[in-house]
Tab-separated table of C-alpha atoms in Angstrom:
chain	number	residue	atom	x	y	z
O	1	UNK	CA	5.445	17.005	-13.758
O	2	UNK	CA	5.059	19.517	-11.136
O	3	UNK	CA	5.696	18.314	-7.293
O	4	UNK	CA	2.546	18.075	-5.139
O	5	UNK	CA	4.261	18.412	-1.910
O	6	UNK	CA	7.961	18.252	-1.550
O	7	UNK	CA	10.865	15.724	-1.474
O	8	UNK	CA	13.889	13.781	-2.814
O	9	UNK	CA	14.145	10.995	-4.936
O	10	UNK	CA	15.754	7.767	-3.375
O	11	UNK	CA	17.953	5.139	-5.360
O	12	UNK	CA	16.592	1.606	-5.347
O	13	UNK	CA	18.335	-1.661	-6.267
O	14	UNK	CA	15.853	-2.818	-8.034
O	15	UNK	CA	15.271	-1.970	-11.896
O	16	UNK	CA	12.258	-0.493	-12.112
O	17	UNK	CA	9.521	-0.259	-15.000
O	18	UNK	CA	10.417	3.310	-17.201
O	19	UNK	CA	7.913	6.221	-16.229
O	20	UNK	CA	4.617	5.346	-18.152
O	21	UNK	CA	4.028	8.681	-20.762
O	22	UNK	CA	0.332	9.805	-20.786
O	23	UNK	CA	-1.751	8.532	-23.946
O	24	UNK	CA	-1.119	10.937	-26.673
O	25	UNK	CA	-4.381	12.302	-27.944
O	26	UNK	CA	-3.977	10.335	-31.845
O	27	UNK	CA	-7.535	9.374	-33.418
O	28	UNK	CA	-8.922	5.611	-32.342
O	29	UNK	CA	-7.342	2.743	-34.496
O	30	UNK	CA	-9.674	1.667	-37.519
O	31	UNK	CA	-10.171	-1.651	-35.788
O	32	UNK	CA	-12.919	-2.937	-33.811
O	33	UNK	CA	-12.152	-2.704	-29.905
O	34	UNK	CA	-10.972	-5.731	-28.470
O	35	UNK	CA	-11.725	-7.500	-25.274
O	36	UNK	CA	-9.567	-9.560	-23.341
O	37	UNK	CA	-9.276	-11.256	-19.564
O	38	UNK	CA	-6.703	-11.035	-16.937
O	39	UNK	CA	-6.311	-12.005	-13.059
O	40	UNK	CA	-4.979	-10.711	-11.040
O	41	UNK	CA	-2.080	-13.637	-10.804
O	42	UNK	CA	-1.368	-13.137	-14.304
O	43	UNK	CA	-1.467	-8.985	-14.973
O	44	UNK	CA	1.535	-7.480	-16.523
O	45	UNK	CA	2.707	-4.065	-16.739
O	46	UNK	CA	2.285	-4.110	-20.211
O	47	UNK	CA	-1.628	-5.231	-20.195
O	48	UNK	CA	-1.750	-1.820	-17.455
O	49	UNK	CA	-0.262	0.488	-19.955
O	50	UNK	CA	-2.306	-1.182	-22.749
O	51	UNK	CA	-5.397	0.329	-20.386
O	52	UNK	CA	-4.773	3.238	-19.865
O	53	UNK	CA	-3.355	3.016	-16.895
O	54	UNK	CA	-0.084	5.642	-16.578
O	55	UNK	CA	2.929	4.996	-13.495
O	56	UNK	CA	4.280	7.987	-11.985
O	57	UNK	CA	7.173	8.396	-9.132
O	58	UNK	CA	6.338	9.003	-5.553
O	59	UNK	CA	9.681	10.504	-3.877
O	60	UNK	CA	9.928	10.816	-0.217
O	61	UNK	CA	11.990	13.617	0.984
O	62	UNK	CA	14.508	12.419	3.805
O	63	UNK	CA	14.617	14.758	6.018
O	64	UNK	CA	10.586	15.373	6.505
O	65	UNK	CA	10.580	11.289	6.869
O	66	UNK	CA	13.007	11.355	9.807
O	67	UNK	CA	11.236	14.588	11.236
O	68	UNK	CA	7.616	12.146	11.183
O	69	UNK	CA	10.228	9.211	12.611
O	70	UNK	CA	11.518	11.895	15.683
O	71	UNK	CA	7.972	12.820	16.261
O	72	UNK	CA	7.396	9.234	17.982
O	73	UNK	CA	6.194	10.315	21.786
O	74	UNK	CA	8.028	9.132	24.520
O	75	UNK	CA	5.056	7.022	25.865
O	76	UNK	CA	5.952	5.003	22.394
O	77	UNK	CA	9.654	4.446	22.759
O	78	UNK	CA	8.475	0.896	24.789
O	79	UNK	CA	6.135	-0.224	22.004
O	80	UNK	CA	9.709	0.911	19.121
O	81	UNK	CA	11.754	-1.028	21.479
O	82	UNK	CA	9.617	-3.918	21.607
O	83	UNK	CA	8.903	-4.459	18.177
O	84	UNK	CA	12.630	-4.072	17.537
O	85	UNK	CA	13.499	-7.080	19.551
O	86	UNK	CA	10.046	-9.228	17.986
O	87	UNK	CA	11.372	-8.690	14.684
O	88	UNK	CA	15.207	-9.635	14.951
O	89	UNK	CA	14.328	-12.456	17.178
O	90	UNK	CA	12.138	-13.513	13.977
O	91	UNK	CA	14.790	-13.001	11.590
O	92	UNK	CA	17.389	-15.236	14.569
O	93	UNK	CA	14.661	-18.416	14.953
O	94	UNK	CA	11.843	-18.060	11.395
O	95	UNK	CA	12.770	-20.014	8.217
O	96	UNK	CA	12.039	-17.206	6.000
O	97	UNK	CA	11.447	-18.875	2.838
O	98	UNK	CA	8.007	-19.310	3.249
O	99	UNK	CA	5.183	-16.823	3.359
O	100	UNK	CA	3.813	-17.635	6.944
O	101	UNK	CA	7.557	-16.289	8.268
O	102	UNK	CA	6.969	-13.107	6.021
O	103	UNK	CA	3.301	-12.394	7.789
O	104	UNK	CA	4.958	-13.004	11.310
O	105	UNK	CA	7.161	-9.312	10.390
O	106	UNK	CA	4.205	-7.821	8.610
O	107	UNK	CA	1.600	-9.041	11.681
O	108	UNK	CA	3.928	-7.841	14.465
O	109	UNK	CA	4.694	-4.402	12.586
O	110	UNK	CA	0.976	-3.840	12.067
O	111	UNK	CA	-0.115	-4.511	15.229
O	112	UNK	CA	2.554	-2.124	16.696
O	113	UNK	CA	1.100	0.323	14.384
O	114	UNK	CA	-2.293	0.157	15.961
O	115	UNK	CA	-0.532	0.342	19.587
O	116	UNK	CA	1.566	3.205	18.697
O	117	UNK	CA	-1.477	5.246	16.643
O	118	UNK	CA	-3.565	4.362	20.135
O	119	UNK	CA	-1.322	6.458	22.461
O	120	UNK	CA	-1.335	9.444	19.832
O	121	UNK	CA	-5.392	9.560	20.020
O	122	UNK	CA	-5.876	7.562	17.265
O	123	UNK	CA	-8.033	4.373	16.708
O	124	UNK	CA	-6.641	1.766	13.790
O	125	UNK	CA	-8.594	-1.808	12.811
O	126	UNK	CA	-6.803	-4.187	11.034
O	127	UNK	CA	-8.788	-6.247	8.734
O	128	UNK	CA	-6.669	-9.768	7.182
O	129	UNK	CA	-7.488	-11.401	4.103
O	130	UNK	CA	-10.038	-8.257	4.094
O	131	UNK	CA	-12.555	-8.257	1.188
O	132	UNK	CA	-13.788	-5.083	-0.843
O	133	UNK	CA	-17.407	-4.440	-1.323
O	134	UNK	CA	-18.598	-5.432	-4.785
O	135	UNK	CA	-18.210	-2.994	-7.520
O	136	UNK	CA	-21.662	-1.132	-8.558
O	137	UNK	CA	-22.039	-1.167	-12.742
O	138	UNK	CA	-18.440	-2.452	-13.043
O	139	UNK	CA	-19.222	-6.807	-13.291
O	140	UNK	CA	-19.839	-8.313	-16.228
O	141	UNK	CA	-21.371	-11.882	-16.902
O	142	UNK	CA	-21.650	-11.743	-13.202
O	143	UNK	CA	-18.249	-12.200	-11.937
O	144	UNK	CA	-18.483	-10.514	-8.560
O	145	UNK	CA	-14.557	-10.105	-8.708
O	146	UNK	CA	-14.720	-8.820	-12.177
O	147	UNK	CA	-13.989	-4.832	-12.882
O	148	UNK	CA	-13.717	-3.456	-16.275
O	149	UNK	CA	-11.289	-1.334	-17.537
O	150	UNK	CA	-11.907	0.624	-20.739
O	151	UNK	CA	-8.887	2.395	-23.393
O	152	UNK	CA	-10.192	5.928	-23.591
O	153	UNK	CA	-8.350	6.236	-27.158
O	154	UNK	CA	-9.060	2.565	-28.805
O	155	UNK	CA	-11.749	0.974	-27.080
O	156	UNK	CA	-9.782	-1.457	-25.913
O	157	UNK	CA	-12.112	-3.392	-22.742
O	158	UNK	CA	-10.160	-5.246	-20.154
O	159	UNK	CA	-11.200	-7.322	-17.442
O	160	UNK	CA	-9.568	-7.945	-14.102
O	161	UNK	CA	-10.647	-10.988	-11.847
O	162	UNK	CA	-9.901	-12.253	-8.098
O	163	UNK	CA	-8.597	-8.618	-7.050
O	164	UNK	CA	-11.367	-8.154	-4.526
O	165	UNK	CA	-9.559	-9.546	-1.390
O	166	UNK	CA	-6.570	-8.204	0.161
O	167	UNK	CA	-4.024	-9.236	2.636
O	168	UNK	CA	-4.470	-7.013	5.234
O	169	UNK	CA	-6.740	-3.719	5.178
O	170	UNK	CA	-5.736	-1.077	7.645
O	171	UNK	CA	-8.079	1.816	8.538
O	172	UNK	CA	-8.744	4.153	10.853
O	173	UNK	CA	-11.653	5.244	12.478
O	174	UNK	CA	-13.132	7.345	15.335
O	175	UNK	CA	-13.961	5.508	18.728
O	176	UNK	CA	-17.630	6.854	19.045
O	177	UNK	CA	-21.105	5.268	19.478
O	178	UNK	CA	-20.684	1.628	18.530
O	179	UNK	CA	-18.258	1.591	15.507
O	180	UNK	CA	-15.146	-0.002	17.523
O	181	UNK	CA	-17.521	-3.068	18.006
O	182	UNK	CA	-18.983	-3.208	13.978
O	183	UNK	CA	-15.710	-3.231	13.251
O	184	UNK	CA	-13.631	-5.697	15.559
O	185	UNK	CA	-16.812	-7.946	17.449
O	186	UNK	CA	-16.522	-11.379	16.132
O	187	UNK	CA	-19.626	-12.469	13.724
O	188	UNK	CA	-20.526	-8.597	12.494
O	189	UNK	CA	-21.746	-7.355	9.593
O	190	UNK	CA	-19.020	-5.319	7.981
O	191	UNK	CA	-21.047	-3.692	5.806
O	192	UNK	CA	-20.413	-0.117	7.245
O	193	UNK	CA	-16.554	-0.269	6.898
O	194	UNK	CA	-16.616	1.979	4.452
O	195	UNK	CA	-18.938	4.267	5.852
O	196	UNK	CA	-16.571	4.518	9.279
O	197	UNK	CA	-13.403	4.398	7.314
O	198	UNK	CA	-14.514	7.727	5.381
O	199	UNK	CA	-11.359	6.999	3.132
O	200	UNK	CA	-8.811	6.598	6.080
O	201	UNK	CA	-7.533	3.046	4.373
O	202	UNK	CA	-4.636	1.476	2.954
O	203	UNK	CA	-4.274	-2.276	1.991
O	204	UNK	CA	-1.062	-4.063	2.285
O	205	UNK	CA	-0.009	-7.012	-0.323
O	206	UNK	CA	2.177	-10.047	0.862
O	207	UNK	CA	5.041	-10.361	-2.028
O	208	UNK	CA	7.061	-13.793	-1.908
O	209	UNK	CA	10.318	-14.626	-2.576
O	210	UNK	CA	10.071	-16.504	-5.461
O	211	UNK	CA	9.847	-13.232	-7.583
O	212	UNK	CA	11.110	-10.266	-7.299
O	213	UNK	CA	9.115	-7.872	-5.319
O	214	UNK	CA	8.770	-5.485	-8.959
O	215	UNK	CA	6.880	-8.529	-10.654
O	216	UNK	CA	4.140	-8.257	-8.149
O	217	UNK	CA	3.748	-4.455	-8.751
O	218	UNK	CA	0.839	-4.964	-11.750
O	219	UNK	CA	-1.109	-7.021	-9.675
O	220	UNK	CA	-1.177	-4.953	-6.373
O	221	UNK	CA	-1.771	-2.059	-8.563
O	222	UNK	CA	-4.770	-3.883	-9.804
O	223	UNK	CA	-6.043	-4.363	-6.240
O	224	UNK	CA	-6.070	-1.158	-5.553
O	225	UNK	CA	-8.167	-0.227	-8.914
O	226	UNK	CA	-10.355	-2.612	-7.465
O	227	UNK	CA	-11.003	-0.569	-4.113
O	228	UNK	CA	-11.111	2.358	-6.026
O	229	UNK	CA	-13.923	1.433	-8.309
O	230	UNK	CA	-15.462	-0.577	-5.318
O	231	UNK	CA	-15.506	2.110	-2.337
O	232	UNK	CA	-15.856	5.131	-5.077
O	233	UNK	CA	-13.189	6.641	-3.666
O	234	UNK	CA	-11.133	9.422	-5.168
O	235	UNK	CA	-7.191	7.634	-4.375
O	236	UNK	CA	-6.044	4.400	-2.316
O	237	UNK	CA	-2.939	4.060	-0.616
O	238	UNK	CA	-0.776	0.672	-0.457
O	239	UNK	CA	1.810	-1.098	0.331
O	240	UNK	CA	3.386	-3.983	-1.224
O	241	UNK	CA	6.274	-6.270	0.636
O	242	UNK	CA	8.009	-9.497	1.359
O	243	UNK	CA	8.764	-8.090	4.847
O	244	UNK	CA	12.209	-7.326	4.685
O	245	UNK	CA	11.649	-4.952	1.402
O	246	UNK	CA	8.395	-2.280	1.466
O	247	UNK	CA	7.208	0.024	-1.895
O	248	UNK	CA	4.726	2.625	-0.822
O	249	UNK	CA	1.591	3.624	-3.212
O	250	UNK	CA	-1.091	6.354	-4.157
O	251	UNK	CA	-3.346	5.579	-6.827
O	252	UNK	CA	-5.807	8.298	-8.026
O	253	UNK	CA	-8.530	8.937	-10.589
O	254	UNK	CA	-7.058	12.155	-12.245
O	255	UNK	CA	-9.227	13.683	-15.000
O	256	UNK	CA	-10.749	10.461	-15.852
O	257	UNK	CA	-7.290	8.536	-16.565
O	258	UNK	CA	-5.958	6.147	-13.458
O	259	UNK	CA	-2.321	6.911	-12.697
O	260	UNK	CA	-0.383	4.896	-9.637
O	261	UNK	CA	2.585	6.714	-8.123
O	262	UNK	CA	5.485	4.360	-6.687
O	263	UNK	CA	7.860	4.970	-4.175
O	264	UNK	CA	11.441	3.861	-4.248
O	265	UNK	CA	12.357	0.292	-1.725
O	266	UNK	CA	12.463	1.108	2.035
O	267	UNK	CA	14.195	-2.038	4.079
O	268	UNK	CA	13.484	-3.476	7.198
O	269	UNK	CA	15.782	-6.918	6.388
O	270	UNK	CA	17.890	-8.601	8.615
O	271	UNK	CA	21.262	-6.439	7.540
O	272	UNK	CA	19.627	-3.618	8.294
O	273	UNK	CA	18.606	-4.599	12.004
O	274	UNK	CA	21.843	-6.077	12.688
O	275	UNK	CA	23.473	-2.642	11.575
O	276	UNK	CA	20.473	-0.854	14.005
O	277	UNK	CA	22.482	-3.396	16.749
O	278	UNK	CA	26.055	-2.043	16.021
O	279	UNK	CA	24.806	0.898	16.220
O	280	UNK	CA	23.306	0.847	19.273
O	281	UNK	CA	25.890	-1.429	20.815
O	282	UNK	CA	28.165	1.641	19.997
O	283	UNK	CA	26.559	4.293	22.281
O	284	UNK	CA	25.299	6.076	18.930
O	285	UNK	CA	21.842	6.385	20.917
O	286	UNK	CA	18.016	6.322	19.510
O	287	UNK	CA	19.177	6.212	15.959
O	288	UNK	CA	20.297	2.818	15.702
O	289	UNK	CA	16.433	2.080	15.207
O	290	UNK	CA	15.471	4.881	13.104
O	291	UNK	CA	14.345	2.681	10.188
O	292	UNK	CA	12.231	1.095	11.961
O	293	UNK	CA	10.695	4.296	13.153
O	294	UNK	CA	10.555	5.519	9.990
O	295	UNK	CA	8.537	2.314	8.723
O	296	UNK	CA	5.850	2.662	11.651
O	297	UNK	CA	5.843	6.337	10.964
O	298	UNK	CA	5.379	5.678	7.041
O	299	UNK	CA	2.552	3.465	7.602
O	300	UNK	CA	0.666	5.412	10.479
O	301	UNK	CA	0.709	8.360	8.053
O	302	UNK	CA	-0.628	6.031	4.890
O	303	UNK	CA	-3.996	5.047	6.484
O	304	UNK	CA	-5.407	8.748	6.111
O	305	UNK	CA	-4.905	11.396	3.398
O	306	UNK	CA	-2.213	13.682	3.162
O	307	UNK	CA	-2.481	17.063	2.046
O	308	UNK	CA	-0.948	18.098	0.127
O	309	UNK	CA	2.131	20.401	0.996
O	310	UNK	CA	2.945	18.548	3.901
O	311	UNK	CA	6.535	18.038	2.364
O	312	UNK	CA	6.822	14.252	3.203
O	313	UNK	CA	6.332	13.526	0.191
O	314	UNK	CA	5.984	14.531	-3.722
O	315	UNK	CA	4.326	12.944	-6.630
O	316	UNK	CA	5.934	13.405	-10.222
């Protein structure tokens, strides 16, 4: 497939599902269409392919990803250094074998996010456990988390429950009139979220460590078909991780067929910081914490669209 903006592919140690092939255009099966139910805890890869629903690679080029990093102003470097210290002293003092260590990383990281977007003229709300708004013509038998997903070629109906709440939605929106405080004032009605986002969102998805960070792929996939179908929106961006290990996302709606494009593993573990303190500790200078630039970067960038030929970036 032909790039869409420009980049190279990164290894990943984890073995990831082969690159889904689009449905080949062969007459519907003589069978009646079938109909079956899935959650959004249970989802495999297999019941998304049996959908419709095609995986693609997203490949980040290095060197336009440490470009975004170096373009960090200086009135930043406090907020890098800061976050730099929260985050190893985490790793030092947090049991991180259960998931209220992982949010401590993914809260702190956020919330720099916001801080650092704020000094570049930028306003970002973050929204935890955040909840989408229900999906017009898509419920059946009234199941307000219910969306339906229909085989173009056989029929085929499938239903996905509970994906309507997130872990964290992230969006950005301008600071005019009143929106900061429908947004952010305690006891609001959030019903114009969408309306002030104007499709600056991403969601992130808390993975835990009791399986690997691939098995919960299908279901933040089918989050994000969720938002899609919910907000009518033309592509969502996400992010799934256990804190230490991040995958980057872009689903879109391409000529009627739904196609998710993954990126390869980005770290932010404990090895990696350490390293950043060698590093540092060895007069190497502002690169020891380059990955965690990079990360901040990453994310500031997925809350809006990209366009396309920016280079950071290439879908295939």
């Amino acid at each position: 497939m032909s790039p869409t903006t420009g980049l190279d592919e990164q290894e990943t140690e984890h073995e990831l599902p082969a690159i889904s092939k689009p449905p080949s255009a062969t007459p519907k099966p003589n069978r009646p269409p079938t109909s079956h139910r899935v959650t959004i805890s249970t989802i495999t890869s297999e019941d998304l392919k049996h959908a419709s629903v095609l995986r693609r690679r997203l490949s980040f080029q290095p060197l336009e990803v440490s470009k975004l990093a170096g373009a960090l102003p200086p009135s930043a470097e406090g907020e890098i250094a800061d976050l730099c210290a929260r985050v190893k002293m985490i790793y030092a003092r947090v049991n991180m074998d259960y998931p209220a260590g992982q949010r401590m990383i993914l809260d702190a990281v956020l919330l720099a996010c916001t801080e650092i977007a704020f000094l570049q003229h930028r306003s970002i709300a973050i929204f935890p456990s955040m909840r989408f708004p229900l999906p017009q013509g898509s419920l059946a038998h009234g199941d307000a988390d219910e969306v339906r997903l229909v085989n173009p070629l056989s029929g085929d109906e499938m239903y996905v429950s509970g994906g309507a709440t997130v872990d964290y939605g992230v969006i950005e929106y301008d600071d005019v009139h009143d929106y900061k405080d429908r947004l952010l004032v305690p006891g609001g009605n959030r019903e114009d979220v969408w309306d002030i986002a104007e499709g600056r969102v991403f969601f992130l998805m808390q993975a835990g460590h009791q399986r690997s960070l691939v098995s919960h792929i299908p279901g933040a996939v089918a989050h994000a078909i969720v938002l899609l179908k919910s907000a009518n929106l033309p592509e969502v961006r996400f992010v799934l991780s256990n804190a230490h290990t991040w995958i980057f996302f872009i689903l879109k709606s391409e000529n009627g067929t739904l196609t998710y494009y993954e990126s390869a593993v980005r770290q932010l573990s404990r090895d990696v910081l350490s390293l950043s303190s060698e590093i540092a500790g060895s007069g190497s200078g502002s690169g020891s914490d380059m990955g965690l630039r990079e990360m901040v970067q990453l994310l500031c960038e997925w809350v809006r669209p990209i366009a396309a030929g920016t280079g950071l970036f290439r879908l295939e």
